[in-house]
Each structure stands twice: as structure tokens, then as C-alpha cells.
XYZ file of C-alpha atoms in Angstrom:
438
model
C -11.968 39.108 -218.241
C -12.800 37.159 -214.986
C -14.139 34.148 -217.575
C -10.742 34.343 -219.146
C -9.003 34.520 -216.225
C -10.651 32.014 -214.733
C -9.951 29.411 -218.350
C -6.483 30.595 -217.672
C -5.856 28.972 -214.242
C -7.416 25.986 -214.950
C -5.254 25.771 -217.762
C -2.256 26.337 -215.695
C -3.254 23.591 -213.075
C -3.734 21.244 -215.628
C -0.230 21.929 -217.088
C 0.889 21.763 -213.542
C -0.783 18.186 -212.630
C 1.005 16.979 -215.963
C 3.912 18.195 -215.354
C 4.023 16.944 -211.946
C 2.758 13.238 -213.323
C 5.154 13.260 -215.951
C 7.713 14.428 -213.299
C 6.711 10.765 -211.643
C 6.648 8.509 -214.465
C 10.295 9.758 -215.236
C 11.359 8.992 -211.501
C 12.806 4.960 -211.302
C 12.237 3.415 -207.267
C 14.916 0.576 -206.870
C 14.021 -1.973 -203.944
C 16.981 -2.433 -202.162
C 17.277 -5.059 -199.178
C 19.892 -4.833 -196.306
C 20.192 -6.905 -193.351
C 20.752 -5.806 -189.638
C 22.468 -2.846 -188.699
C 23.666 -2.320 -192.408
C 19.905 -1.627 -193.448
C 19.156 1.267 -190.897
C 22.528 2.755 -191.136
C 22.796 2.454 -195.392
C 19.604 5.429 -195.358
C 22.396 8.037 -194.362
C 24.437 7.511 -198.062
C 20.751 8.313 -199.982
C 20.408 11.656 -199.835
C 24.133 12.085 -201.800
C 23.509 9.167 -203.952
C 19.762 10.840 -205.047
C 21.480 14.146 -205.364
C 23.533 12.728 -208.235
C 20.625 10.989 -209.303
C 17.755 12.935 -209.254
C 15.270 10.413 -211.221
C 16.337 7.321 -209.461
C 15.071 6.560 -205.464
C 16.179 3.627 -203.039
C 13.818 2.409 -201.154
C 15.172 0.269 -198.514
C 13.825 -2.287 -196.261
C 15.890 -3.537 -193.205
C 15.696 -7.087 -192.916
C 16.632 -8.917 -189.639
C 19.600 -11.296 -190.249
C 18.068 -14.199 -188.377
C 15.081 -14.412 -191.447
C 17.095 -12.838 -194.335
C 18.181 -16.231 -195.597
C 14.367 -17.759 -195.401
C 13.066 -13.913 -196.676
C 15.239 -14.142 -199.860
C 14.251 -17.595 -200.969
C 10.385 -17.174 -200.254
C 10.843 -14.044 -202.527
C 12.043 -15.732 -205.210
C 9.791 -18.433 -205.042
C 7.204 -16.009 -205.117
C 8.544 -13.767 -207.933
C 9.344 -11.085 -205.586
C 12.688 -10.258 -205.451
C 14.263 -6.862 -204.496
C 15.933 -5.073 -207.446
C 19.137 -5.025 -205.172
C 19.932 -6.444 -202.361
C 23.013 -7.730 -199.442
C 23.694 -11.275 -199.198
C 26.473 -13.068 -197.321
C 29.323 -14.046 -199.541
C 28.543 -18.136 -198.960
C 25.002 -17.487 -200.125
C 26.055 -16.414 -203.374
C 26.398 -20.034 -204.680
C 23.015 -20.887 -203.982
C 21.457 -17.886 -205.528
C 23.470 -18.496 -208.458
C 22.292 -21.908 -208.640
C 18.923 -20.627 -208.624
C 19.819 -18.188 -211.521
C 18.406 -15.540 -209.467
C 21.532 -12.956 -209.358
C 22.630 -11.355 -212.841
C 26.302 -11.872 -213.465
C 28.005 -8.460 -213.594
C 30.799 -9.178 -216.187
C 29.313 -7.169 -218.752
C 28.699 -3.843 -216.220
C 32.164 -4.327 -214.629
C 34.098 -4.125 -218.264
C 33.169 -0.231 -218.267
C 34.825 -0.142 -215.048
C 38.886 0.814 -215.146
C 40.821 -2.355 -214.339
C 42.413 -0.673 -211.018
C 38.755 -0.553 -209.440
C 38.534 -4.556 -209.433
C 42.105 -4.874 -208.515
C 41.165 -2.266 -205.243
C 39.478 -5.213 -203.523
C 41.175 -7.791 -201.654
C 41.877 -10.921 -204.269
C 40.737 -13.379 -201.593
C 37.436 -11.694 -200.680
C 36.425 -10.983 -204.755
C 37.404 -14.787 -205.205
C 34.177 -15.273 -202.970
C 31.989 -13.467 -205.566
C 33.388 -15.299 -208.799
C 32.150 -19.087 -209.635
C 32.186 -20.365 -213.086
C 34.555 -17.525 -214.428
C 31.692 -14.891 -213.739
C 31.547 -11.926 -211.010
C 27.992 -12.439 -209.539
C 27.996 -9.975 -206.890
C 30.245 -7.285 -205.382
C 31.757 -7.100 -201.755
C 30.402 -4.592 -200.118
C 32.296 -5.301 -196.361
C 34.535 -7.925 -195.157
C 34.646 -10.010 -192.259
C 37.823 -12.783 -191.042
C 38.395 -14.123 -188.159
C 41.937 -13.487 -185.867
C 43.721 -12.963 -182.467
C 41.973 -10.610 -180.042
C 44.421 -10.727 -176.908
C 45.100 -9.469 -173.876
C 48.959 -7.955 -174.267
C 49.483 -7.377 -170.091
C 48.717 -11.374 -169.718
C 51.393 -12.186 -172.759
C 53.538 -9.535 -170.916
C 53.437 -11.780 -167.720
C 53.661 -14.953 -169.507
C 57.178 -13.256 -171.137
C 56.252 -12.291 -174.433
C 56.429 -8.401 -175.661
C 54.369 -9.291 -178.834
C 52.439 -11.734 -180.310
C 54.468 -14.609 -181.789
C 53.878 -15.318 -185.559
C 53.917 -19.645 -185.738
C 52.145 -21.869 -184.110
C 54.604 -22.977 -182.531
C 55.264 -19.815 -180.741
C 51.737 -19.589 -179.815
C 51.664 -22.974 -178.512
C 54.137 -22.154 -176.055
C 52.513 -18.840 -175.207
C 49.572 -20.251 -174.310
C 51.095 -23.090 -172.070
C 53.091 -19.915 -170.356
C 49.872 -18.037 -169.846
C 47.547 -21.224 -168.374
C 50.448 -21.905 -166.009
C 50.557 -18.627 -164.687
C 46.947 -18.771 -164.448
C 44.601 -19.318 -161.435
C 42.442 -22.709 -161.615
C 39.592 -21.895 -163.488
C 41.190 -19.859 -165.882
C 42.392 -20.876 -169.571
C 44.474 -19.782 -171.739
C 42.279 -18.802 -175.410
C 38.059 -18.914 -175.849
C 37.464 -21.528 -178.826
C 33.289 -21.792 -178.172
C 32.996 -25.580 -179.725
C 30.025 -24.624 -181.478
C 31.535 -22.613 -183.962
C 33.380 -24.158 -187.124
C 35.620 -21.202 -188.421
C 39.023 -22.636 -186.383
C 39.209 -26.296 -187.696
C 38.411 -25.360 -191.196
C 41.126 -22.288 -190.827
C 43.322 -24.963 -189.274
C 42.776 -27.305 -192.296
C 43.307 -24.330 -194.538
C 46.224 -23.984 -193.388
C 47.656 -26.938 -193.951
C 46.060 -27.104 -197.729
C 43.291 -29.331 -197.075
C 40.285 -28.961 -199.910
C 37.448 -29.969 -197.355
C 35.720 -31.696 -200.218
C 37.066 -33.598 -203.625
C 36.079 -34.226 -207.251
C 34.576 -31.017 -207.863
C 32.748 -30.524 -204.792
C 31.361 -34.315 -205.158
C 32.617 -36.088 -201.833
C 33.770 -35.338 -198.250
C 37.448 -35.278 -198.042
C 37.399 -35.220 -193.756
C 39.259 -37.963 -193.820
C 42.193 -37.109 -195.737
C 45.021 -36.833 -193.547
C 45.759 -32.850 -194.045
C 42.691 -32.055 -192.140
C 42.670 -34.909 -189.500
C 46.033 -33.036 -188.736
C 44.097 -29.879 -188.220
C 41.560 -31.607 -186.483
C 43.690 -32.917 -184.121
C 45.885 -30.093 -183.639
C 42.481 -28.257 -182.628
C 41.482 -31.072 -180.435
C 44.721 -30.848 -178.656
C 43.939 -27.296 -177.365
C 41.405 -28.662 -175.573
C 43.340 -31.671 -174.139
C 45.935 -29.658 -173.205
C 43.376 -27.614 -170.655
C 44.693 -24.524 -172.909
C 41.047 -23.801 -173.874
C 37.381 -24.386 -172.214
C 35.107 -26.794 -173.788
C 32.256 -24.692 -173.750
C 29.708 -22.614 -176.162
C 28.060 -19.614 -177.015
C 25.388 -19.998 -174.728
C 27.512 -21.242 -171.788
C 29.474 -18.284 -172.012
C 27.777 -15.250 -170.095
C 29.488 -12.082 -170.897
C 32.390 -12.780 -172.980
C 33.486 -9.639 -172.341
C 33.217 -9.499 -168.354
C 35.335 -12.362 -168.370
C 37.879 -11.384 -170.898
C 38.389 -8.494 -168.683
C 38.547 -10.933 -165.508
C 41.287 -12.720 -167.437
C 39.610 -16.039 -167.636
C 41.005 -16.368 -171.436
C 43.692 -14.413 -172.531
C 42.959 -15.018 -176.486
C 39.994 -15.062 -178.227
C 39.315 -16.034 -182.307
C 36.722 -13.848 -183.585
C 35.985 -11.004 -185.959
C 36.037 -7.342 -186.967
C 32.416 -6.831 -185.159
C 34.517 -7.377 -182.147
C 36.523 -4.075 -182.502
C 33.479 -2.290 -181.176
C 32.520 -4.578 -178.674
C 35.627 -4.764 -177.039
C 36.061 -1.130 -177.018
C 32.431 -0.039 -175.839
C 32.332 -3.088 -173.309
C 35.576 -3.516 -171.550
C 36.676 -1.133 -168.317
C 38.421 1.585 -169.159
C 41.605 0.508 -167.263
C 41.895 -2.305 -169.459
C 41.988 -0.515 -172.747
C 45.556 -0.273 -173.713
C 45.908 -4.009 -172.595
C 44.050 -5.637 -175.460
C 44.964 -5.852 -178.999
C 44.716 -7.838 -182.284
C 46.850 -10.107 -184.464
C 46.795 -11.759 -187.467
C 46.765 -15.762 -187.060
C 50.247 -17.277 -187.188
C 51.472 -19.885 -189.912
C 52.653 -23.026 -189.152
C 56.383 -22.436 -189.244
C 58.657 -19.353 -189.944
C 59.870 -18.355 -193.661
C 63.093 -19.126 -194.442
C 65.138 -16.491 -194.410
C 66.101 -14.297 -197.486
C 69.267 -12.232 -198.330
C 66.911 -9.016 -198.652
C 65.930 -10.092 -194.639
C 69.532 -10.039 -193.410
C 69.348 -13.236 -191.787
C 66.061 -12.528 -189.685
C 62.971 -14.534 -190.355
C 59.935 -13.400 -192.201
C 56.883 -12.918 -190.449
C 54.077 -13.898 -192.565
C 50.467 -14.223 -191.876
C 48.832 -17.299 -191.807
C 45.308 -17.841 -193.884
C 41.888 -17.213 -192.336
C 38.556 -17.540 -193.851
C 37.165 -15.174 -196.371
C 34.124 -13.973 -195.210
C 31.938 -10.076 -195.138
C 28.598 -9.357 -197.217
C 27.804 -8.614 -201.018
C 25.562 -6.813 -203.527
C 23.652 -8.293 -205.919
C 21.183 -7.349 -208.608
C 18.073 -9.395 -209.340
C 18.217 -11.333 -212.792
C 14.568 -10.550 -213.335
C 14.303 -7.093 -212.133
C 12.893 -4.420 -214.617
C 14.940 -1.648 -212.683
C 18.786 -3.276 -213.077
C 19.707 -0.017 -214.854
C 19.032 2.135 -212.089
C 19.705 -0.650 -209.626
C 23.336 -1.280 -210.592
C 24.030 2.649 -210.193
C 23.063 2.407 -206.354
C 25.415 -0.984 -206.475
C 28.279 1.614 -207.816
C 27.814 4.058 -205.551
C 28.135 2.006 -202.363
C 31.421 0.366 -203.939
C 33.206 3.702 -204.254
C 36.219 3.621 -201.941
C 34.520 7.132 -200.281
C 31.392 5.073 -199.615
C 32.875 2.831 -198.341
C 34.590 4.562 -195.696
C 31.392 6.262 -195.138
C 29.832 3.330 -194.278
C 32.914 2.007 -192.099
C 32.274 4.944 -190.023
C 28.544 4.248 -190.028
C 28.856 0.932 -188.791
C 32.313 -0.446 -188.101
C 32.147 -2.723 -191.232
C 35.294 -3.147 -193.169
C 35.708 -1.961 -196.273
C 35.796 -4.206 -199.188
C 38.066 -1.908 -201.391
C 41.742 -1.415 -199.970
C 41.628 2.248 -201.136
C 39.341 2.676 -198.825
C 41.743 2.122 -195.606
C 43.844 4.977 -196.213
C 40.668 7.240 -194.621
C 42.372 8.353 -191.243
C 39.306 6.894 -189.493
C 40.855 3.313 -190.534
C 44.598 4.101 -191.028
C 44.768 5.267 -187.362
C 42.645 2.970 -185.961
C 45.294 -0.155 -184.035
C 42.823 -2.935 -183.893
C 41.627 -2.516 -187.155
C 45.263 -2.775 -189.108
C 45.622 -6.323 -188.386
C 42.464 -7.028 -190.280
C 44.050 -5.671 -192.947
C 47.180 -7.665 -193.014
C 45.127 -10.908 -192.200
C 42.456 -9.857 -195.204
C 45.698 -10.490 -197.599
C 45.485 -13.948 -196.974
C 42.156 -15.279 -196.891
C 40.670 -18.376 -198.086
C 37.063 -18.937 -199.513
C 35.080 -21.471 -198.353
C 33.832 -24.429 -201.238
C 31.503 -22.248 -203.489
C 28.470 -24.479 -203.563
C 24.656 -23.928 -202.016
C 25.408 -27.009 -199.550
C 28.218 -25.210 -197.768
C 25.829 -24.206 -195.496
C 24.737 -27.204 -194.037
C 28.054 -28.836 -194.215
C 29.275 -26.198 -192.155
C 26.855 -26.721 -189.325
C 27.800 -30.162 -189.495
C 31.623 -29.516 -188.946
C 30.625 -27.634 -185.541
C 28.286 -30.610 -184.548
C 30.724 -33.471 -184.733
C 33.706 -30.776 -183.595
C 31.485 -30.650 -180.177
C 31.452 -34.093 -179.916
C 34.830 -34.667 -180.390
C 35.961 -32.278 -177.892
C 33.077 -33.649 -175.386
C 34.574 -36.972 -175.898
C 31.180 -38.741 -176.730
C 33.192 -39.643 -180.051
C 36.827 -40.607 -180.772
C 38.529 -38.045 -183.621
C 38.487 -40.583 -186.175
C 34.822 -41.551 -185.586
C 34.121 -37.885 -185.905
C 35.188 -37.571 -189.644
C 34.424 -40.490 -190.728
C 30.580 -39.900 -189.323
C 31.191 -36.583 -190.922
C 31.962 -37.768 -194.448
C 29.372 -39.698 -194.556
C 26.483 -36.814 -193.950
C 27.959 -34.733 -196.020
C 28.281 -37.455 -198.775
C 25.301 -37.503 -198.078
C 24.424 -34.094 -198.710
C 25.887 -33.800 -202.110
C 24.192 -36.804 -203.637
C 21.579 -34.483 -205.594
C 25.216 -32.349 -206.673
C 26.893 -35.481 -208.096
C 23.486 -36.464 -209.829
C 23.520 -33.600 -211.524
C 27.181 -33.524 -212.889
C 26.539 -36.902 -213.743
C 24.140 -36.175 -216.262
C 25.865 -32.945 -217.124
C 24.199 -30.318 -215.795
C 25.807 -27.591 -213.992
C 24.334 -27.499 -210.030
């Protein structure tokens, strides 16, 4: 009996090893990359997601924003890619260019047409090129008003004016009032976003020919450029950067601007960094447009106060064209799109949610600050969907500096600036020339 016992139990082990190894084989890992704060804080939606499915696990590997760009590129040259993984919405041109993201046409005709509809048109337009949907917003970033409403108060206005115009004139109120050394609105002149909103605006295209030339020149956005230049003539804002900046925040709260342009990050920021005694004093707004609507019958005679555009920007999810696991991969991609998740993950990180649904969660609905994100996010504009956008970009805020610096009249500015990026889009127009999609 102890003999057959002992065949018994090693039978049983056996079965058990086998079952545990078959247990494995059945179990899919996806590879999922996130960048920054979104990569630590995405681990606390895993344990519902694996609880719905039990054979698939996420592995996911934070990624510091700084390298992500560089990271994602030597993977692919390296045959390496992630299964899944966040990219910023102006990337998404160059990976498609590199065919290294799977268009998700195909997946996204099981959805119901209502999910698609969910996200904000503007921000989805940043994940479409060619007629396909190559990745999916997963949180949304534009840029608007942060202000201080006790130094409007002072300068005579109850709330934020809606033109330009308006604004104009609040701003002159406000640096009048002001001590010397003080301005009236932050613009650091090494950023790009408020020219190119400006331009925007106006309905500039930035570039022409399908994406072939620099259009700097064209008169829409030397308008723009020159309206942005004036703020700076006017002494209504600092010419200063980033770096020679050293706590925003300290001297927001010392009143040394009363406006700042910036985005949704800033929510926390503000809230977390400024004195206590200055909370109900600051607010948000959506950016004006350059003149009023004219009035309706429905309006009764009082003018319409529309929002003006911004810049569609925020984060996406992609799947790897080559991955093995895009099965398994696309169902994590699902999950974090669901309007729940993404409230989740609002909550997790103060990241907007791409889907509109997902606003109505009281954390959102009730939250002041964030509600004028959500009226600016209806009118947002994408940037030109191509790989160079980039560097173009970078160039805008270069010859922007030097503009405002003086080391360069306005006109000298765009024309040197249509030139590099001319420049830059040779290889693009080589290309279309010889018909071949860049």
C-alpha cells in the first residue's frame, strides 16, 4: 500500500506541475509603456482590468518623459516595441510614417457609434491622418486663462471678458494699476503654443500645399504674430522664459502677472502651491475670440459669448503593428477608454478625460477650474499632422524669442522662419513628388 501510495502522489504532482504549466502557457503578458506620472499611477486600474481578464497581464514600465521620444524610436529600430503603449498626440504622425502603430478602424467598427462620438471631435481629429484612427486619446491637454479674479476686480471687471478686445483693455487696466515691476499676463517667450493659437485664430494653415512649404509669411499669421509681439511692446507682458522665471507660482501669488496661458497640469499646481488666502482669487477661462457674435433673435439682443480656439493637445494609445499580443493588447486599450476609467484615472492623476461622458463624475462636474477646460476642449485645433511638426515647432519659439528680444525685426523673423522650415520639409516634398506617401 505505501508503494501505491507513494505512485499515487507522484502522480498527483505531476498532474499538478501540468496543470500549473498549462495554466501559464494559457496566460497572455501585454507590454505596456506609459510615460511620467501616468505610468506609476496606471498600476492602480490592473487589478480590475485582470479581474475581468483572468488570462491576460499588463506589465508596465514607466518611462520618463524627457527619453520617451528617443526610447520609442530606438525600440523600433531595434525590433522592440511594447505591445501598447502612450504617445503624445503630435507623435502620432511620425510613428505612422514609420508604419509602426496598427490603424484601429477595423477594432473600432465593433464599437457602438456613440463611443467615438463621446470624445471631443477636435482632440480625435489628432488621432486620424489619411482617413484612418491610429491611436486613441487617452487624456487631453489645451492651453487657457489662469487669472487672478481680485486683480480684474480692481482693474473693474467682475468676469473675464470674452474678445480680445476686452482683454486688451483689461490688461492695460491691470498694468496701470500695477506697481513698476509688475505686468499684466506671463507669456514665457520660449514657448510656441500662443502665436500658433493666435494664428489659429485668425485661420492661418501654418504650412501650404499639403504640408510642402512654410506659409509664415502669409499675412493671417504675421497678424497674429504681431498682435503677440504687441503684448510685449505694450509692457503688458515680461520678456522672459522658463528658466528666468523662479517660482511661477510665488509670484503669481505676489501679483507680478495677473494672467497666465497654460494648461490643465496647472489645476493642481495652483491649488497645492498658492497660500491659502489666495484661493478663491484665482480662476480659469477659456481664451476669447477675436470679436463678439452677432447677435441672434434666440439671444434677445445680447451678444454670444463664444470661445475662441486653442490647440489640441493630451496623450494617446497605440498598439504595435508587429506585436504578436494585439489581441490581448487592444482589450487593455478598451479598458482604459471606458468613460469609468477614465474618471478613474482623472482622479489618479488630474489628467483630463478624453471621453466627455466621463465629466459628468462629480469629481469633474464640481470641480470650477476644471469646467473651463471643458468649454475650451470644444474648440480645439490640431496642429499640421506630419513627423516634422516637431522641429518646426521649436523653431517657432526660437525666432518668437528673437523677435520679442529685438535682435530681429518681425518680418525678418518669418521670413528666416520659412526658410528653415522649407528647409525641413525638403525630404516631405521629395517624396510626394515621386508619389509616395511620407
Amino acid at each position: 500500500m505505501t508503494s501505491l501510495y507513494r505512485v499515487l502522489f507522484i502522480f498527483l504532482l505531476v498532474l499538478g506541475f501540468s496543470a500549473c504549466d498549462s495554466a501559464d502557457q494559457r496566460t497572455t503578458q501585454v507590454e505596456f509603456w506609459a510615460m511620467g506620472q501616468e505610468g506609476e499611477q496606471v498600476r492602480a486600474l490592473l487589478p480590475e482590468f485582470e479581474r475581468r481578464h483572468p488570462t491576460i497581464r499588463v506589465r508596465v514600465q514607466q518611462i520618463p518623459w524627457s527619453v520617451a521620444h528617443e526610447k520609442l524610436l530606438t525600440a523600433y529600430a531595434g525590433d522592440a516595441m511594447p505591445d501598447a503603449f502612450q504617445l503624445g498626440n503630435t507623435w502620432i504622425p511620425e510613428f505612422v510614417a514609420l508604419r509602426a502603430i496598427e490603424p484601429l478602424d477595423d477594432r473600432l467598427r465593433a464599437w457602438p457609434p456613440s463611443a467615438l462620438a463621446d470624445y471631443f471631435p477636435g482632440i480625435l481629429a489628432t488621432n486620424r491622418l489619411n482617413d484612418q484612427i491610429y491611436a486613441l486619446p487617452w487624456y487631453v491637454d489645451t492651453r487657457l486663462f489662469f487669472y487672478r479674479s481680485d486683480l480684474l476686480a480692481a482693474a473693474g471687471l467682475a468676469k473675464p471678458p470674452t474678445t480680445w478686445e476686452d482683454w486688451l483693455k483689461a490688461l492695460q487696466a491691470i498694468k496701470s494699476a500695477a506697481d513698476a515691476g509688475r505686468y499684466a499676463i506671463l507669456l514665457p517667450i520660449n514657448e510656441w503654443q500662443l502665436p500658433v493659437i493666435l494664428a489659429l485664430q485668425r485661420g492661418a494653415t501654418l504650412l501650404r500645399d499639403r504640408y510642402q512649404y512654410a506659409d509664415f509669411q502669409n499675412p493671417l499669421f504675421r497678424e497674429a504674430f504681431s498682435a503677440y509681439l504687441g503684448l510685449f511692446e505694450q509692457g503688458l507682458a515680461a520678456p522672459v522664459s522658463n528658466t528666468q522665471m523662479a517660482n511661477l507660482y510665488q509670484e503669481f501669488a505676489k501679483g507680478t502677472f495677473a494672467v497666465y496661458v497654460s494648461g490643465p497640469w496647472n489645476i493642481g499646481e495652483f491649488t497645492r502651491r498658492l497660500p491659502a488666502e489666495l484661493q478663491p482669487h484665482w480662476n480659469t477661462a477659456p481664451l476669447p475670440t477675436l470679436a463678439e457674435v452677432a447677435p441672434t433673435s434666440r439671444t434677445e439682443g445680447l451678444a454670444v459669448q463664444e470661445v475662441g480656439v486653442s490647440l489640441a493637445g493630451g496623450a494617446s494609445l497605440a498598439l504595435s503593428r508587429t506585436s504578436p499580443r494585439r489581441e490581448a493588447a487592444w482589450k487593455w486599450l478598451e479598458f482604459l477608454a471606458e468613460p469609468a476609467q477614465q474618471a478613474r484615472f482623472y482622479q489618479l492623476t488630474g489628467d483630463l478625460p478624453a471621453r466627455q461622458s466621463a465629466w459628468d463624475d462629480p469629481a469633474l462636474a464640481d470641480n470650477r477650474y476644471a469646467q473651463a477646460f471643458r468649454r475650451q476642449l470644444q474648440n480645439v485645433h490640431a496642429t499640421p499632422p506630419i513627423p516634422e511638426w516637431e522641429r518646426i515647432a521649436n523653431r517657432i519659439a526660437y525666432y518668437a524669442e528673437l523677435a520679442v528680444r529685438r535682435e530681429m525685426t518681425a518680418d525678418a523673423a518669418l521670413a528666416a522662419l520659412d526658410r528653415d522650415v522649407d528647409r525641413m520639409l525638403e525630404k516631405r516634398r521629395w517624396l510626394l513628388a515621386r508619389g509616395v506617401m511620407p
